[in-house]
Amino acid sequence: MSSSYDFFANFMAGGISGAIAKTCTAPIERVKILIQTQDANPNIISGQVTRYKGIIDCFRRVSEEQGIKAFWRGNLTNIIRYFPTQAFNFAFKDSIKGMFPKVDKKTQFGNFFAINLLSGGLAGAGSLLIVYPLDYARTRLASDVGSGQRQFKGLSDCLRKTVKSTGISGLYNGVGVSIVGIIPYRGAYFGIFDTLGSYNPYQKHENSLYRAASTFACAQIAAITAGYVSYPFDTVRRRLQMQSEKPASDWNYKSSKDCFSKIIEEEGLPALFKGAGANALRTVGAALVLVFYSEL
């Protein structure tokens, strides 16, 4: 009974904290996705919509061309996606972590860090498999540019059109590279946070401000590090998602490997990190999730 209650408590705490943080950082996340996917966006490639020159330019143009509300375009889908994702991440991480033998961080630091890294990575991979179609829909809705006719009217319309065009497999385009990328991301995200947290002298401080501030610092370091480690995988994943509703014969990228190669050859290595600046700002939200979860 106790283990079932703990799992449910972890599920709810992770989901609620994730939904709040994602809503607060939705404008930054949408700008990040727009910049990251613009070289695979048909409207931008054709010249129908002018390329975004950077974070500031993207913020300005979205507000002018689409309106302030557009910054939250796809946010409901993101919450629907993020609630189970983050909830399963935290719940699975604790469950998976419990399968490993307990080690003393003072005498077996290497094993201690490896267990945190592995449990976080496996939790992330498992969660991603469950909610990937929602992740795909989030990318497509957020990358819809311009102020005219939108390609997808909403979550159900996006999923329906994609399945009708390319079948169920279209919803999972890029899932392979996503799993490869989620392991180092979640591994570093939870592994570094748990490790830093274990050395945090204010973690159980009676002053809630000290406790929250120290947790936020640990979380911010974990989120930024994890974001940069896995960002190239995220770029490839979203590029592949951008072509999912097209027939396979029209795909610009035939595989994850082909996508990596073409981006580097045609745009240069830095192109794998397009939008990384906005992503670094977005990690504030990821850090807040860990703080909320620790305090709930």
PDB file of C-alpha atoms in Angstrom:
ATOM      1  CA  MET A   1       0.000   0.000   0.000  1.00  0.00           C
ATOM      2  CA  SER A   2       2.815   2.349   0.945  1.00  0.00           C
ATOM      3  CA  SER A   3       4.737   1.781  -2.299  1.00  0.00           C
ATOM      4  CA  SER A   4       1.577   2.366  -4.380  1.00  0.00           C
ATOM      5  CA  TYR A   5       0.857   5.570  -2.491  1.00  0.00           C
ATOM      6  CA  ASP A   6       4.462   6.758  -2.931  1.00  0.00           C
ATOM      7  CA  PHE A   7       4.294   6.060  -6.686  1.00  0.00           C
ATOM      8  CA  PHE A   8       1.039   8.015  -7.016  1.00  0.00           C
ATOM      9  CA  ALA A   9       2.420  10.874  -4.885  1.00  0.00           C
ATOM     10  CA  ASN A  10       5.533  11.047  -7.082  1.00  0.00           C
ATOM     11  CA  PHE A  11       3.337  10.931 -10.199  1.00  0.00           C
ATOM     12  CA  MET A  12       1.147  13.832  -9.083  1.00  0.00           C
ATOM     13  CA  ALA A  13       3.994  15.968  -7.713  1.00  0.00           C
ATOM     14  CA  GLY A  14       6.019  15.602 -10.897  1.00  0.00           C
ATOM     15  CA  GLY A  15       3.052  16.268 -13.174  1.00  0.00           C
ATOM     16  CA  ILE A  16       1.700  19.336 -11.374  1.00  0.00           C
ATOM     17  CA  SER A  17       5.116  20.973 -11.006  1.00  0.00           C
ATOM     18  CA  GLY A  18       5.839  20.285 -14.677  1.00  0.00           C
ATOM     19  CA  ALA A  19       2.563  21.784 -15.902  1.00  0.00           C
ATOM     20  CA  ILE A  20       3.091  24.997 -13.910  1.00  0.00           C
ATOM     21  CA  ALA A  21       6.687  25.469 -15.018  1.00  0.00           C
ATOM     22  CA  LYS A  22       5.929  24.707 -18.683  1.00  0.00           C
ATOM     23  CA  THR A  23       3.118  27.250 -18.812  1.00  0.00           C
ATOM     24  CA  CYS A  24       5.397  29.935 -17.364  1.00  0.00           C
ATOM     25  CA  THR A  25       8.172  29.269 -19.879  1.00  0.00           C
ATOM     26  CA  ALA A  26       5.961  28.517 -22.920  1.00  0.00           C
ATOM     27  CA  PRO A  27       6.921  31.722 -24.825  1.00  0.00           C
ATOM     28  CA  ILE A  28      10.629  30.910 -24.554  1.00  0.00           C
ATOM     29  CA  GLU A  29      10.069  27.306 -25.561  1.00  0.00           C
ATOM     30  CA  ARG A  30       8.055  28.267 -28.630  1.00  0.00           C
ATOM     31  CA  VAL A  31      10.769  30.689 -29.776  1.00  0.00           C
ATOM     32  CA  LYS A  32      13.345  27.944 -29.275  1.00  0.00           C
ATOM     33  CA  ILE A  33      11.356  25.492 -31.432  1.00  0.00           C
ATOM     34  CA  LEU A  34      10.765  28.087 -34.178  1.00  0.00           C
ATOM     35  CA  ILE A  35      14.480  28.872 -34.462  1.00  0.00           C
ATOM     36  CA  GLN A  36      15.475  25.226 -34.177  1.00  0.00           C
ATOM     37  CA  THR A  37      13.120  23.988 -36.922  1.00  0.00           C
ATOM     38  CA  GLN A  38      13.065  26.904 -39.366  1.00  0.00           C
ATOM     39  CA  ASP A  39      15.520  25.222 -41.761  1.00  0.00           C
ATOM     40  CA  ALA A  40      13.052  22.342 -42.109  1.00  0.00           C
ATOM     41  CA  ASN A  41       9.899  24.496 -42.234  1.00  0.00           C
ATOM     42  CA  PRO A  42       8.394  24.549 -45.773  1.00  0.00           C
ATOM     43  CA  ASN A  43       6.953  28.067 -45.351  1.00  0.00           C
ATOM     44  CA  ILE A  44      10.373  29.480 -44.427  1.00  0.00           C
ATOM     45  CA  ILE A  45      12.295  27.438 -47.008  1.00  0.00           C
ATOM     46  CA  SER A  46       9.953  28.656 -49.772  1.00  0.00           C
ATOM     47  CA  GLY A  47      10.368  32.281 -48.698  1.00  0.00           C
ATOM     48  CA  GLN A  48       6.703  32.667 -47.794  1.00  0.00           C
ATOM     49  CA  VAL A  49       7.794  33.520 -44.256  1.00  0.00           C
ATOM     50  CA  THR A  50      11.066  35.349 -43.615  1.00  0.00           C
ATOM     51  CA  ARG A  51      13.710  33.568 -41.541  1.00  0.00           C
ATOM     52  CA  TYR A  52      14.096  34.491 -37.894  1.00  0.00           C
ATOM     53  CA  LYS A  53      17.422  36.217 -37.240  1.00  0.00           C
ATOM     54  CA  GLY A  54      17.635  35.363 -33.573  1.00  0.00           C
ATOM     55  CA  ILE A  55      15.814  35.174 -30.255  1.00  0.00           C
ATOM     56  CA  ILE A  56      14.887  38.875 -30.049  1.00  0.00           C
ATOM     57  CA  ASP A  57      13.779  39.018 -33.688  1.00  0.00           C
ATOM     58  CA  CYS A  58      11.662  35.902 -33.202  1.00  0.00           C
ATOM     59  CA  PHE A  59       9.962  37.301 -30.088  1.00  0.00           C
ATOM     60  CA  ARG A  60       9.209  40.572 -31.881  1.00  0.00           C
ATOM     61  CA  ARG A  61       7.843  39.015 -35.065  1.00  0.00           C
ATOM     62  CA  VAL A  62       5.685  36.403 -33.343  1.00  0.00           C
ATOM     63  CA  SER A  63       4.012  39.121 -31.259  1.00  0.00           C
ATOM     64  CA  GLU A  64       3.511  41.352 -34.322  1.00  0.00           C
ATOM     65  CA  GLU A  65       2.489  38.699 -36.869  1.00  0.00           C
ATOM     66  CA  GLN A  66       0.601  36.191 -34.709  1.00  0.00           C
ATOM     67  CA  GLY A  67      -0.285  38.061 -31.521  1.00  0.00           C
ATOM     68  CA  ILE A  68       0.740  37.581 -27.894  1.00  0.00           C
ATOM     69  CA  LYS A  69      -1.480  34.507 -27.483  1.00  0.00           C
ATOM     70  CA  ALA A  70       0.586  32.746 -30.155  1.00  0.00           C
ATOM     71  CA  PHE A  71       3.448  32.343 -27.675  1.00  0.00           C
ATOM     72  CA  TRP A  72       1.288  29.708 -25.980  1.00  0.00           C
ATOM     73  CA  ARG A  73       0.438  27.957 -29.252  1.00  0.00           C
ATOM     74  CA  GLY A  74       0.606  24.240 -28.527  1.00  0.00           C
ATOM     75  CA  ASN A  75       0.960  24.802 -24.786  1.00  0.00           C
ATOM     76  CA  LEU A  76      -2.132  22.783 -23.922  1.00  0.00           C
ATOM     77  CA  THR A  77      -0.711  19.870 -25.885  1.00  0.00           C
ATOM     78  CA  ASN A  78       2.590  20.430 -24.116  1.00  0.00           C
ATOM     79  CA  ILE A  79       0.886  20.203 -20.726  1.00  0.00           C
ATOM     80  CA  ILE A  80      -1.023  17.093 -21.774  1.00  0.00           C
ATOM     81  CA  ARG A  81       2.312  15.660 -22.924  1.00  0.00           C
ATOM     82  CA  TYR A  82       4.405  17.015 -20.112  1.00  0.00           C
ATOM     83  CA  PHE A  83       2.193  15.927 -17.242  1.00  0.00           C
ATOM     84  CA  PRO A  84       2.625  12.189 -17.863  1.00  0.00           C
ATOM     85  CA  THR A  85       6.203  12.648 -19.131  1.00  0.00           C
ATOM     86  CA  GLN A  86       7.497  14.444 -16.084  1.00  0.00           C
ATOM     87  CA  ALA A  87       5.318  12.420 -13.751  1.00  0.00           C
ATOM     88  CA  PHE A  88       6.550   9.115 -15.157  1.00  0.00           C
ATOM     89  CA  ASN A  89      10.122  10.436 -15.143  1.00  0.00           C
ATOM     90  CA  PHE A  90      10.050  11.106 -11.409  1.00  0.00           C
ATOM     91  CA  ALA A  91       7.967   8.065 -10.516  1.00  0.00           C
ATOM     92  CA  PHE A  92       9.999   5.658 -12.656  1.00  0.00           C
ATOM     93  CA  LYS A  93      13.286   7.186 -11.552  1.00  0.00           C
ATOM     94  CA  ASP A  94      12.545   6.489  -7.911  1.00  0.00           C
ATOM     95  CA  SER A  95      11.250   2.991  -8.703  1.00  0.00           C
ATOM     96  CA  ILE A  96      14.215   2.125 -10.939  1.00  0.00           C
ATOM     97  CA  LYS A  97      16.645   3.624  -8.467  1.00  0.00           C
ATOM     98  CA  GLY A  98      15.224   1.324  -5.789  1.00  0.00           C
ATOM     99  CA  MET A  99      16.232  -1.696  -7.887  1.00  0.00           C
ATOM    100  CA  PHE A 100      19.910  -0.859  -7.466  1.00  0.00           C
ATOM    101  CA  PRO A 101      21.876  -1.630  -4.295  1.00  0.00           C
ATOM    102  CA  LYS A 102      22.327   1.308  -1.957  1.00  0.00           C
ATOM    103  CA  VAL A 103      25.852   2.689  -1.915  1.00  0.00           C
ATOM    104  CA  ASP A 104      27.637   5.165   0.316  1.00  0.00           C
ATOM    105  CA  LYS A 105      28.312   8.361  -1.631  1.00  0.00           C
ATOM    106  CA  LYS A 106      31.349   9.111   0.536  1.00  0.00           C
ATOM    107  CA  THR A 107      33.154   5.830  -0.069  1.00  0.00           C
ATOM    108  CA  GLN A 108      31.636   4.796  -3.429  1.00  0.00           C
ATOM    109  CA  PHE A 109      31.043   8.078  -5.223  1.00  0.00           C
ATOM    110  CA  GLY A 110      31.547   6.576  -8.707  1.00  0.00           C
ATOM    111  CA  ASN A 111      28.871   3.934  -8.151  1.00  0.00           C
ATOM    112  CA  PHE A 112      26.607   6.484  -6.493  1.00  0.00           C
ATOM    113  CA  PHE A 113      26.812   8.858  -9.473  1.00  0.00           C
ATOM    114  CA  ALA A 114      26.450   6.018 -12.032  1.00  0.00           C
ATOM    115  CA  ILE A 115      23.263   4.753 -10.346  1.00  0.00           C
ATOM    116  CA  ASN A 116      21.750   8.251 -10.397  1.00  0.00           C
ATOM    117  CA  LEU A 117      22.758   8.661 -14.048  1.00  0.00           C
ATOM    118  CA  LEU A 118      21.412   5.276 -15.175  1.00  0.00           C
ATOM    119  CA  SER A 119      18.130   5.447 -13.260  1.00  0.00           C
ATOM    120  CA  GLY A 120      17.441   8.945 -14.637  1.00  0.00           C
ATOM    121  CA  GLY A 121      18.250   7.878 -18.203  1.00  0.00           C
ATOM    122  CA  LEU A 122      16.113   4.736 -18.125  1.00  0.00           C
ATOM    123  CA  ALA A 123      13.210   6.664 -16.601  1.00  0.00           C
ATOM    124  CA  GLY A 124      13.403   9.245 -19.378  1.00  0.00           C
ATOM    125  CA  ALA A 125      13.543   6.642 -22.150  1.00  0.00           C
ATOM    126  CA  GLY A 126      10.558   4.761 -20.748  1.00  0.00           C
ATOM    127  CA  SER A 127       8.496   7.920 -20.403  1.00  0.00           C
ATOM    128  CA  LEU A 128       9.314   9.060 -23.928  1.00  0.00           C
ATOM    129  CA  LEU A 129       8.051   5.850 -25.514  1.00  0.00           C
ATOM    130  CA  ILE A 130       4.686   6.331 -23.804  1.00  0.00           C
ATOM    131  CA  VAL A 131       4.063   9.949 -24.830  1.00  0.00           C
ATOM    132  CA  TYR A 132       6.031  10.362 -28.086  1.00  0.00           C
ATOM    133  CA  PRO A 133       2.987  11.060 -30.331  1.00  0.00           C
ATOM    134  CA  LEU A 134       2.135  14.006 -28.063  1.00  0.00           C
ATOM    135  CA  ASP A 135       5.734  15.214 -28.288  1.00  0.00           C
ATOM    136  CA  TYR A 136       5.469  15.084 -32.085  1.00  0.00           C
ATOM    137  CA  ALA A 137       2.217  17.058 -32.046  1.00  0.00           C
ATOM    138  CA  ARG A 138       3.752  19.654 -29.724  1.00  0.00           C
ATOM    139  CA  THR A 139       6.588  20.249 -32.194  1.00  0.00           C
ATOM    140  CA  ARG A 140       4.287  20.601 -35.175  1.00  0.00           C
ATOM    141  CA  LEU A 141       1.833  22.957 -33.465  1.00  0.00           C
ATOM    142  CA  ALA A 142       4.599  25.174 -32.054  1.00  0.00           C
ATOM    143  CA  SER A 143       6.452  25.378 -35.382  1.00  0.00           C
ATOM    144  CA  ASP A 144       3.372  26.565 -37.292  1.00  0.00           C
ATOM    145  CA  VAL A 145       4.438  30.024 -38.524  1.00  0.00           C
ATOM    146  CA  GLY A 146       2.782  33.056 -40.033  1.00  0.00           C
ATOM    147  CA  SER A 147      -0.551  34.716 -39.362  1.00  0.00           C
ATOM    148  CA  GLY A 148      -2.592  33.106 -42.128  1.00  0.00           C
ATOM    149  CA  GLN A 149      -4.051  29.623 -42.511  1.00  0.00           C
ATOM    150  CA  ARG A 150      -2.599  27.239 -39.949  1.00  0.00           C
ATOM    151  CA  GLN A 151      -1.546  23.761 -41.048  1.00  0.00           C
ATOM    152  CA  PHE A 152      -3.098  22.076 -38.019  1.00  0.00           C
ATOM    153  CA  LYS A 153      -6.133  23.290 -36.074  1.00  0.00           C
ATOM    154  CA  GLY A 154      -5.161  21.506 -32.876  1.00  0.00           C
ATOM    155  CA  LEU A 155      -3.890  18.309 -31.273  1.00  0.00           C
ATOM    156  CA  SER A 156      -6.500  15.911 -32.672  1.00  0.00           C
ATOM    157  CA  ASP A 157      -6.292  17.464 -36.152  1.00  0.00           C
ATOM    158  CA  CYS A 158      -2.499  17.124 -36.163  1.00  0.00           C
ATOM    159  CA  LEU A 159      -2.575  13.476 -35.098  1.00  0.00           C
ATOM    160  CA  ARG A 160      -5.419  12.626 -37.500  1.00  0.00           C
ATOM    161  CA  LYS A 161      -3.804  14.229 -40.566  1.00  0.00           C
ATOM    162  CA  THR A 162      -0.447  12.615 -39.864  1.00  0.00           C
ATOM    163  CA  VAL A 163      -1.928   9.128 -39.392  1.00  0.00           C
ATOM    164  CA  LYS A 164      -4.050   9.547 -42.519  1.00  0.00           C
ATOM    165  CA  SER A 165      -0.988  10.566 -44.531  1.00  0.00           C
ATOM    166  CA  THR A 166       1.745   8.220 -43.295  1.00  0.00           C
ATOM    167  CA  GLY A 167       0.127   5.866 -40.791  1.00  0.00           C
ATOM    168  CA  ILE A 168       0.840   5.400 -37.078  1.00  0.00           C
ATOM    169  CA  SER A 169       4.575   5.223 -37.780  1.00  0.00           C
ATOM    170  CA  GLY A 170       4.481   8.898 -38.789  1.00  0.00           C
ATOM    171  CA  LEU A 171       3.795   9.805 -35.170  1.00  0.00           C
ATOM    172  CA  TYR A 172       7.026   8.098 -34.147  1.00  0.00           C
ATOM    173  CA  ASN A 173       9.384   9.635 -36.701  1.00  0.00           C
ATOM    174  CA  GLY A 174      12.613  10.441 -34.859  1.00  0.00           C
ATOM    175  CA  VAL A 175      11.829   8.257 -31.836  1.00  0.00           C
ATOM    176  CA  GLY A 176      15.120   6.369 -32.188  1.00  0.00           C
ATOM    177  CA  VAL A 177      17.352   9.416 -31.934  1.00  0.00           C
ATOM    178  CA  SER A 178      15.046  10.749 -29.222  1.00  0.00           C
ATOM    179  CA  ILE A 179      15.690   7.717 -27.037  1.00  0.00           C
ATOM    180  CA  VAL A 180      19.418   7.968 -27.704  1.00  0.00           C
ATOM    181  CA  GLY A 181      19.280  11.651 -26.739  1.00  0.00           C
ATOM    182  CA  ILE A 182      16.956  11.297 -23.761  1.00  0.00           C
ATOM    183  CA  ILE A 183      19.304   8.916 -21.964  1.00  0.00           C
ATOM    184  CA  PRO A 184      22.195  11.411 -21.653  1.00  0.00           C
ATOM    185  CA  TYR A 185      19.718  14.262 -21.054  1.00  0.00           C
ATOM    186  CA  ARG A 186      17.707  12.631 -18.307  1.00  0.00           C
ATOM    187  CA  GLY A 187      20.783  10.867 -17.022  1.00  0.00           C
ATOM    188  CA  ALA A 188      22.658  14.147 -16.606  1.00  0.00           C
ATOM    189  CA  TYR A 189      19.503  16.008 -15.511  1.00  0.00           C
ATOM    190  CA  PHE A 190      18.612  13.688 -12.655  1.00  0.00           C
ATOM    191  CA  GLY A 191      22.098  12.299 -12.046  1.00  0.00           C
ATOM    192  CA  ILE A 192      23.750  15.678 -11.511  1.00  0.00           C
ATOM    193  CA  PHE A 193      20.785  17.038  -9.555  1.00  0.00           C
ATOM    194  CA  ASP A 194      20.637  14.062  -7.207  1.00  0.00           C
ATOM    195  CA  THR A 195      24.386  14.082  -6.749  1.00  0.00           C
ATOM    196  CA  LEU A 196      24.609  17.830  -6.072  1.00  0.00           C
ATOM    197  CA  GLY A 197      21.546  17.594  -3.861  1.00  0.00           C
ATOM    198  CA  SER A 198      23.185  14.977  -1.680  1.00  0.00           C
ATOM    199  CA  TYR A 199      25.993  17.453  -0.951  1.00  0.00           C
ATOM    200  CA  ASN A 200      23.655  20.429  -0.516  1.00  0.00           C
ATOM    201  CA  PRO A 201      24.054  21.614   3.109  1.00  0.00           C
ATOM    202  CA  TYR A 202      20.766  23.569   2.924  1.00  0.00           C
ATOM    203  CA  GLN A 203      18.638  20.749   1.512  1.00  0.00           C
ATOM    204  CA  LYS A 204      16.902  20.137   4.836  1.00  0.00           C
ATOM    205  CA  HIS A 205      17.321  23.627   6.241  1.00  0.00           C
ATOM    206  CA  GLU A 206      14.417  24.848   8.385  1.00  0.00           C
ATOM    207  CA  ASN A 207      14.350  28.110   6.415  1.00  0.00           C
ATOM    208  CA  SER A 208      12.254  27.402   3.311  1.00  0.00           C
ATOM    209  CA  LEU A 209      13.913  30.248   1.349  1.00  0.00           C
ATOM    210  CA  TYR A 210      17.399  28.818   1.893  1.00  0.00           C
ATOM    211  CA  ARG A 211      16.126  25.370   1.010  1.00  0.00           C
ATOM    212  CA  ALA A 212      14.408  26.494  -2.206  1.00  0.00           C
ATOM    213  CA  ALA A 213      17.306  28.723  -3.330  1.00  0.00           C
ATOM    214  CA  SER A 214      19.909  26.009  -2.866  1.00  0.00           C
ATOM    215  CA  THR A 215      17.709  23.463  -4.637  1.00  0.00           C
ATOM    216  CA  PHE A 216      17.196  25.889  -7.516  1.00  0.00           C
ATOM    217  CA  ALA A 217      20.971  26.398  -7.879  1.00  0.00           C
ATOM    218  CA  CYS A 218      21.548  22.640  -8.049  1.00  0.00           C
ATOM    219  CA  ALA A 219      18.655  22.238 -10.476  1.00  0.00           C
ATOM    220  CA  GLN A 220      19.853  25.044 -12.751  1.00  0.00           C
ATOM    221  CA  ILE A 221      23.322  23.533 -13.073  1.00  0.00           C
ATOM    222  CA  ALA A 222      21.779  20.138 -13.841  1.00  0.00           C
ATOM    223  CA  ALA A 223      19.309  21.511 -16.397  1.00  0.00           C
ATOM    224  CA  ILE A 224      21.818  23.659 -18.331  1.00  0.00           C
ATOM    225  CA  THR A 225      24.415  20.886 -18.478  1.00  0.00           C
ATOM    226  CA  ALA A 226      21.883  18.292 -19.590  1.00  0.00           C
ATOM    227  CA  GLY A 227      20.440  20.662 -22.197  1.00  0.00           C
ATOM    228  CA  TYR A 228      23.743  21.256 -23.972  1.00  0.00           C
ATOM    229  CA  VAL A 229      24.808  17.610 -23.772  1.00  0.00           C
ATOM    230  CA  SER A 230      21.693  16.404 -25.591  1.00  0.00           C
ATOM    231  CA  TYR A 231      20.811  19.412 -27.784  1.00  0.00           C
ATOM    232  CA  PRO A 232      22.127  18.028 -31.116  1.00  0.00           C
ATOM    233  CA  PHE A 233      19.898  14.962 -30.660  1.00  0.00           C
ATOM    234  CA  ASP A 234      16.925  17.249 -30.014  1.00  0.00           C
ATOM    235  CA  THR A 235      17.611  19.237 -33.185  1.00  0.00           C
ATOM    236  CA  VAL A 236      17.722  16.081 -35.315  1.00  0.00           C
ATOM    237  CA  ARG A 237      14.571  14.755 -33.646  1.00  0.00           C
ATOM    238  CA  ARG A 238      12.593  17.909 -34.452  1.00  0.00           C
ATOM    239  CA  ARG A 239      13.895  18.071 -38.024  1.00  0.00           C
ATOM    240  CA  LEU A 240      12.653  14.510 -38.564  1.00  0.00           C
ATOM    241  CA  GLN A 241       9.302  15.334 -36.950  1.00  0.00           C
ATOM    242  CA  MET A 242       8.846  18.263 -39.347  1.00  0.00           C
ATOM    243  CA  GLN A 243       8.547  15.906 -42.332  1.00  0.00           C
ATOM    244  CA  SER A 244       6.371  13.207 -40.760  1.00  0.00           C
ATOM    245  CA  GLU A 245       3.143  13.986 -42.629  1.00  0.00           C
ATOM    246  CA  LYS A 246       4.880  13.813 -46.039  1.00  0.00           C
ATOM    247  CA  PRO A 247       5.320  10.627 -48.109  1.00  0.00           C
ATOM    248  CA  ALA A 248       8.688   8.982 -47.349  1.00  0.00           C
ATOM    249  CA  SER A 249       9.809   9.710 -50.923  1.00  0.00           C
ATOM    250  CA  ASP A 250       9.583  13.456 -50.193  1.00  0.00           C
ATOM    251  CA  TRP A 251      11.604  13.368 -46.986  1.00  0.00           C
ATOM    252  CA  ASN A 252      14.725  15.505 -46.968  1.00  0.00           C
ATOM    253  CA  TYR A 253      16.246  13.363 -44.235  1.00  0.00           C
ATOM    254  CA  LYS A 254      16.141   9.591 -44.741  1.00  0.00           C
ATOM    255  CA  SER A 255      17.363   8.692 -41.247  1.00  0.00           C
ATOM    256  CA  SER A 256      18.839  10.166 -38.074  1.00  0.00           C
ATOM    257  CA  LYS A 257      22.348   9.584 -39.391  1.00  0.00           C
ATOM    258  CA  ASP A 258      21.485  11.223 -42.710  1.00  0.00           C
ATOM    259  CA  CYS A 259      19.996  14.196 -40.840  1.00  0.00           C
ATOM    260  CA  PHE A 260      23.118  14.661 -38.721  1.00  0.00           C
ATOM    261  CA  SER A 261      25.319  14.481 -41.830  1.00  0.00           C
ATOM    262  CA  LYS A 262      23.266  16.900 -43.934  1.00  0.00           C
ATOM    263  CA  ILE A 263      22.956  19.499 -41.185  1.00  0.00           C
ATOM    264  CA  ILE A 264      26.726  19.487 -40.612  1.00  0.00           C
ATOM    265  CA  GLU A 265      27.586  19.474 -44.345  1.00  0.00           C
ATOM    266  CA  GLU A 266      25.032  22.069 -45.470  1.00  0.00           C
ATOM    267  CA  GLU A 267      24.743  24.334 -42.423  1.00  0.00           C
ATOM    268  CA  GLY A 268      27.839  23.633 -40.335  1.00  0.00           C
ATOM    269  CA  LEU A 269      28.286  22.047 -36.909  1.00  0.00           C
ATOM    270  CA  PRO A 270      26.871  25.079 -34.991  1.00  0.00           C
ATOM    271  CA  ALA A 271      23.522  24.450 -36.736  1.00  0.00           C
ATOM    272  CA  LEU A 272      22.971  21.502 -34.406  1.00  0.00           C
ATOM    273  CA  PHE A 273      22.769  24.065 -31.600  1.00  0.00           C
ATOM    274  CA  LYS A 274      20.332  26.519 -33.214  1.00  0.00           C
ATOM    275  CA  GLY A 275      18.002  27.802 -30.528  1.00  0.00           C
ATOM    276  CA  ALA A 276      20.344  26.648 -27.751  1.00  0.00           C
ATOM    277  CA  GLY A 277      20.411  30.171 -26.301  1.00  0.00           C
ATOM    278  CA  ALA A 278      16.642  30.155 -25.859  1.00  0.00           C
ATOM    279  CA  ASN A 279      16.911  26.632 -24.520  1.00  0.00           C
ATOM    280  CA  ALA A 280      19.321  27.819 -21.831  1.00  0.00           C
ATOM    281  CA  LEU A 281      16.724  30.393 -20.761  1.00  0.00           C
ATOM    282  CA  ARG A 282      14.098  27.669 -20.833  1.00  0.00           C
ATOM    283  CA  THR A 283      16.100  25.595 -18.347  1.00  0.00           C
ATOM    284  CA  VAL A 284      14.876  27.981 -15.665  1.00  0.00           C
ATOM    285  CA  GLY A 285      11.554  26.197 -16.072  1.00  0.00           C
ATOM    286  CA  ALA A 286      13.208  22.796 -15.852  1.00  0.00           C
ATOM    287  CA  ALA A 287      14.995  23.875 -12.693  1.00  0.00           C
ATOM    288  CA  LEU A 288      11.743  25.160 -11.199  1.00  0.00           C
ATOM    289  CA  VAL A 289      10.185  21.756 -11.836  1.00  0.00           C
ATOM    290  CA  LEU A 290      12.829  20.117  -9.668  1.00  0.00           C
ATOM    291  CA  VAL A 291      12.374  22.761  -6.954  1.00  0.00           C
ATOM    292  CA  PHE A 292       8.571  22.398  -6.956  1.00  0.00           C
ATOM    293  CA  TYR A 293       8.862  18.618  -6.877  1.00  0.00           C
ATOM    294  CA  SER A 294      11.348  18.714  -3.983  1.00  0.00           C
ATOM    295  CA  GLU A 295       9.077  21.045  -1.990  1.00  0.00           C
ATOM    296  CA  LEU A 296       5.780  19.224  -2.699  1.00  0.00           C
TER     297      LEU A 296
END
